[in-house]
PDB file of C-alpha atoms in Angstrom:
ATOM      1  CA  MET G   1     -27.295 -80.840 -23.894  1.00 48.00           C
ATOM      2  CA  PRO G   2     -29.541 -77.747 -23.765  1.00 50.00           C
ATOM      3  CA  PHE G   3     -30.143 -75.742 -26.935  1.00 41.00           C
ATOM      4  CA  ASP G   4     -28.131 -72.513 -27.024  1.00 42.00           C
ATOM      5  CA  ASN G   5     -30.284 -69.911 -28.772  1.00 45.00           C
ATOM      6  CA  SER G   6     -28.127 -66.928 -27.750  1.00 44.00           C
ATOM      7  CA  VAL G   7     -26.832 -66.483 -31.316  1.00 44.00           C
ATOM      8  CA  MET G   8     -30.412 -65.934 -32.528  1.00 41.00           C
ATOM      9  CA  PHE G   9     -30.632 -62.815 -30.386  1.00 42.00           C
ATOM     10  CA  SER G  10     -26.978 -61.843 -30.501  1.00 42.00           C
ATOM     11  CA  SER G  11     -25.869 -58.372 -31.427  1.00 43.00           C
ATOM     12  CA  ALA G  12     -22.346 -59.549 -32.209  1.00 51.00           C
ATOM     13  CA  THR G  13     -22.972 -58.205 -35.695  1.00 55.00           C
ATOM     14  CA  GLU G  14     -25.775 -56.048 -37.042  1.00 60.00           C
ATOM     15  CA  ALA G  15     -24.521 -56.066 -40.637  1.00 68.00           C
ATOM     16  CA  TRP G  16     -25.554 -58.970 -42.863  1.00 71.00           C
ATOM     17  CA  GLU G  17     -24.388 -58.557 -46.467  1.00 78.00           C
ATOM     18  CA  THR G  18     -27.187 -59.244 -48.932  1.00 85.00           C
ATOM     19  CA  PRO G  19     -26.655 -62.447 -50.930  1.00 84.00           C
ATOM     20  CA  LEU G  20     -26.065 -61.306 -54.507  1.00 86.00           C
ATOM     21  CA  ALA G  21     -28.604 -63.762 -55.974  1.00 88.00           C
ATOM     22  CA  VAL G  22     -31.323 -62.371 -53.667  1.00 91.00           C
ATOM     23  CA  TYR G  23     -30.423 -58.782 -54.546  1.00 92.00           C
ATOM     24  CA  ASP G  24     -30.288 -59.528 -58.289  1.00 93.00           C
ATOM     25  CA  ALA G  25     -33.735 -61.173 -58.263  1.00 96.00           C
ATOM     26  CA  LEU G  26     -35.306 -58.295 -56.344  1.00 96.00           C
ATOM     27  CA  HIS G  27     -33.559 -55.668 -58.493  1.00 96.00           C
ATOM     28  CA  ALA G  28     -34.846 -57.359 -61.670  1.00 97.00           C
ATOM     29  CA  GLU G  29     -38.379 -57.106 -60.292  1.00 97.00           C
ATOM     30  CA  PHE G  30     -38.256 -53.604 -58.767  1.00 97.00           C
ATOM     31  CA  GLN G  31     -35.435 -51.712 -60.587  1.00 96.00           C
ATOM     32  CA  PHE G  32     -33.987 -50.057 -57.486  1.00 94.00           C
ATOM     33  CA  THR G  33     -32.650 -46.511 -57.639  1.00 93.00           C
ATOM     34  CA  PHE G  34     -31.372 -46.142 -54.075  1.00 91.00           C
ATOM     35  CA  ASP G  35     -29.729 -48.272 -51.404  1.00 90.00           C
ATOM     36  CA  PRO G  36     -29.501 -46.264 -48.168  1.00 90.00           C
ATOM     37  CA  CYS G  37     -27.279 -48.705 -46.272  1.00 84.00           C
ATOM     38  CA  PRO G  38     -25.237 -50.853 -48.642  1.00 77.00           C
ATOM     39  CA  LEU G  39     -22.456 -53.247 -47.797  1.00 68.00           C
ATOM     40  CA  MET G  40     -21.868 -54.210 -51.417  1.00 58.00           C
ATOM     41  CA  ASP G  41     -19.366 -52.736 -53.821  1.00 59.00           C
ATOM     42  CA  PRO G  42     -20.927 -49.752 -55.653  1.00 55.00           C
ATOM     43  CA  ALA G  43     -19.838 -51.274 -58.984  1.00 59.00           C
ATOM     44  CA  ASP G  44     -22.038 -54.318 -58.246  1.00 61.00           C
ATOM     45  CA  ALA G  45     -25.028 -52.234 -57.201  1.00 55.00           C
ATOM     46  CA  GLY G  46     -25.310 -49.984 -60.252  1.00 55.00           C
ATOM     47  CA  MET G  47     -27.087 -47.212 -58.315  1.00 54.00           C
ATOM     48  CA  PRO G  48     -26.313 -44.400 -55.870  1.00 55.00           C
ATOM     49  CA  LEU G  49     -25.046 -45.761 -52.576  1.00 54.00           C
ATOM     50  CA  PHE G  50     -24.985 -43.522 -49.562  1.00 51.00           C
ATOM     51  CA  GLY G  51     -23.541 -45.656 -46.795  1.00 55.00           C
ATOM     52  CA  THR G  52     -24.983 -45.853 -43.318  1.00 53.00           C
ATOM     53  CA  ASP G  53     -26.320 -42.268 -43.310  1.00 74.00           C
ATOM     54  CA  GLY G  54     -29.303 -43.353 -45.389  1.00 86.00           C
ATOM     55  CA  LEU G  55     -31.726 -42.365 -42.627  1.00 90.00           C
ATOM     56  CA  SER G  56     -30.754 -38.725 -43.128  1.00 90.00           C
ATOM     57  CA  LYS G  57     -31.281 -38.810 -46.918  1.00 89.00           C
ATOM     58  CA  PRO G  58     -34.670 -38.207 -48.539  1.00 92.00           C
ATOM     59  CA  TRP G  59     -36.235 -41.301 -50.092  1.00 95.00           C
ATOM     60  CA  GLU G  60     -38.921 -39.453 -52.081  1.00 95.00           C
ATOM     61  CA  GLY G  61     -39.310 -40.674 -55.639  1.00 94.00           C
ATOM     62  CA  HIS G  62     -36.910 -43.574 -55.130  1.00 95.00           C
ATOM     63  CA  ARG G  63     -37.294 -47.296 -55.555  1.00 96.00           C
ATOM     64  CA  VAL G  64     -35.434 -48.340 -52.425  1.00 96.00           C
ATOM     65  CA  PHE G  65     -33.682 -51.559 -51.504  1.00 95.00           C
ATOM     66  CA  CYS G  66     -32.871 -51.639 -47.801  1.00 94.00           C
ATOM     67  CA  ASN G  67     -31.058 -54.347 -45.863  1.00 92.00           C
ATOM     68  CA  PRO G  68     -30.538 -52.311 -42.690  1.00 90.00           C
ATOM     69  CA  PRO G  69     -28.439 -53.155 -39.658  1.00 87.00           C
ATOM     70  CA  TYR G  70     -30.332 -55.829 -37.723  1.00 86.00           C
ATOM     71  CA  GLY G  71     -30.089 -54.118 -34.344  1.00 85.00           C
ATOM     72  CA  GLN G  72     -32.524 -52.135 -32.258  1.00 88.00           C
ATOM     73  CA  GLY G  73     -32.955 -49.434 -34.921  1.00 90.00           C
ATOM     74  CA  ILE G  74     -34.857 -51.506 -37.496  1.00 94.00           C
ATOM     75  CA  ASP G  75     -38.017 -49.520 -36.754  1.00 95.00           C
ATOM     76  CA  LYS G  76     -36.321 -46.262 -37.837  1.00 95.00           C
ATOM     77  CA  TRP G  77     -35.505 -47.772 -41.235  1.00 95.00           C
ATOM     78  CA  LEU G  78     -39.031 -49.142 -41.671  1.00 97.00           C
ATOM     79  CA  ALA G  79     -40.537 -45.759 -40.810  1.00 97.00           C
ATOM     80  CA  LYS G  80     -38.829 -44.316 -43.919  1.00 96.00           C
ATOM     81  CA  ALA G  81     -40.867 -46.590 -46.235  1.00 97.00           C
ATOM     82  CA  VAL G  82     -43.659 -44.005 -46.468  1.00 96.00           C
ATOM     83  CA  GLU G  83     -41.259 -41.638 -48.261  1.00 96.00           C
ATOM     84  CA  ALA G  84     -40.339 -43.974 -51.120  1.00 97.00           C
ATOM     85  CA  GLU G  85     -42.210 -44.863 -54.293  1.00 97.00           C
ATOM     86  CA  ILE G  86     -41.357 -48.478 -53.472  1.00 98.00           C
ATOM     87  CA  ALA G  87     -39.372 -49.702 -50.478  1.00 98.00           C
ATOM     88  CA  VAL G  88     -38.186 -53.305 -50.332  1.00 98.00           C
ATOM     89  CA  TYR G  89     -36.557 -54.555 -47.145  1.00 97.00           C
ATOM     90  CA  LEU G  90     -34.579 -57.708 -46.443  1.00 95.00           C
ATOM     91  CA  LEU G  91     -34.947 -58.417 -42.735  1.00 94.00           C
ATOM     92  CA  PRO G  92     -34.816 -61.144 -40.126  1.00 93.00           C
ATOM     93  CA  SER G  93     -38.253 -62.670 -39.677  1.00 93.00           C
ATOM     94  CA  ARG G  94     -38.827 -61.661 -36.071  1.00 94.00           C
ATOM     95  CA  THR G  95     -42.588 -61.748 -35.799  1.00 95.00           C
ATOM     96  CA  ASP G  96     -42.523 -61.400 -32.027  1.00 95.00           C
ATOM     97  CA  THR G  97     -40.956 -57.925 -31.999  1.00 95.00           C
ATOM     98  CA  ARG G  98     -42.515 -54.509 -31.611  1.00 96.00           C
ATOM     99  CA  TRP G  99     -41.115 -53.331 -34.965  1.00 96.00           C
ATOM    100  CA  TRP G 100     -42.774 -56.298 -36.681  1.00 96.00           C
ATOM    101  CA  HIS G 101     -46.213 -55.430 -35.338  1.00 97.00           C
ATOM    102  CA  ASN G 102     -45.841 -51.655 -35.741  1.00 97.00           C
ATOM    103  CA  TYR G 103     -44.326 -51.634 -39.241  1.00 97.00           C
ATOM    104  CA  ALA G 104     -43.940 -55.007 -40.961  1.00 96.00           C
ATOM    105  CA  MET G 105     -47.629 -55.841 -40.721  1.00 96.00           C
ATOM    106  CA  ARG G 106     -48.353 -52.668 -42.733  1.00 96.00           C
ATOM    107  CA  ALA G 107     -46.318 -53.832 -45.735  1.00 97.00           C
ATOM    108  CA  ARG G 108     -48.192 -54.352 -49.002  1.00 97.00           C
ATOM    109  CA  GLU G 109     -46.467 -57.734 -49.373  1.00 98.00           C
ATOM    110  CA  ILE G 110     -44.718 -60.014 -46.888  1.00 98.00           C
ATOM    111  CA  ARG G 111     -42.563 -62.718 -48.480  1.00 97.00           C
ATOM    112  CA  PHE G 112     -41.129 -65.289 -46.106  1.00 96.00           C
ATOM    113  CA  LEU G 113     -37.989 -66.831 -47.585  1.00 92.00           C
ATOM    114  CA  ARG G 114     -37.646 -70.602 -47.547  1.00 92.00           C
ATOM    115  CA  GLY G 115     -34.708 -71.917 -45.530  1.00 89.00           C
ATOM    116  CA  ARG G 116     -31.926 -69.772 -44.116  1.00 88.00           C
ATOM    117  CA  LEU G 117     -29.919 -67.331 -46.220  1.00 84.00           C
ATOM    118  CA  ARG G 118     -26.154 -67.426 -46.448  1.00 79.00           C
ATOM    119  CA  PHE G 119     -25.152 -63.770 -46.148  1.00 75.00           C
ATOM    120  CA  GLY G 120     -22.106 -62.334 -47.896  1.00 77.00           C
ATOM    121  CA  GLY G 121     -19.075 -64.576 -47.727  1.00 73.00           C
ATOM    122  CA  ALA G 122     -20.321 -66.512 -44.693  1.00 74.00           C
ATOM    123  CA  CYS G 123     -19.449 -70.195 -44.376  1.00 79.00           C
ATOM    124  CA  ASN G 124     -22.775 -71.024 -42.746  1.00 82.00           C
ATOM    125  CA  SER G 125     -26.376 -69.993 -43.122  1.00 77.00           C
ATOM    126  CA  ALA G 126     -27.861 -67.316 -40.883  1.00 78.00           C
ATOM    127  CA  PRO G 127     -29.146 -68.406 -37.470  1.00 79.00           C
ATOM    128  CA  PHE G 128     -32.528 -66.840 -38.264  1.00 88.00           C
ATOM    129  CA  PRO G 129     -35.154 -66.956 -41.036  1.00 91.00           C
ATOM    130  CA  SER G 130     -35.486 -63.988 -43.401  1.00 93.00           C
ATOM    131  CA  VAL G 131     -38.350 -62.034 -44.894  1.00 93.00           C
ATOM    132  CA  VAL G 132     -38.804 -59.502 -47.684  1.00 97.00           C
ATOM    133  CA  LEU G 133     -41.200 -56.642 -46.923  1.00 98.00           C
ATOM    134  CA  ILE G 134     -42.560 -54.588 -49.806  1.00 98.00           C
ATOM    135  CA  TYR G 135     -44.152 -51.163 -49.398  1.00 98.00           C
ATOM    136  CA  ARG G 136     -45.745 -49.410 -52.381  1.00 97.00           C
ATOM    137  CA  ASN G 137     -46.887 -45.809 -52.077  1.00 90.00           C
ATOM    138  CA  ALA G 138     -49.302 -43.991 -54.352  1.00 70.00           C
ATOM    139  CA  ALA G 139     -47.620 -41.472 -56.639  1.00 58.00           C
TER     140      ALA G 139
END
């Protein structure tokens, strides 16, 4: 039986809700002040949440956590990193993409996550590996 890898490149969903344990660990380290594209309940986040219009908001002076939609617009979200004091992204580890080479390779830190994350209330783990990209800008 041939391997069906279509789900790995599927755009059936672009939204992958951040696992709370991953968010909590990153928030403890970076003390986020802004999430431009949250899927979590604002009461759980403890910071301003601006929905999916986060690309139109200024990121200056913020410590940003961004788990953007995983579609063709990832590069637009990564381009905003230069505006933030710190920008931390949770993304699929797609090292063969244009956005990876144009933006991810410029991150101050690249943290590949072991195993596959289980996003939100999903029954199964994601069909792709994940990475955390960290951008730090001089004040």
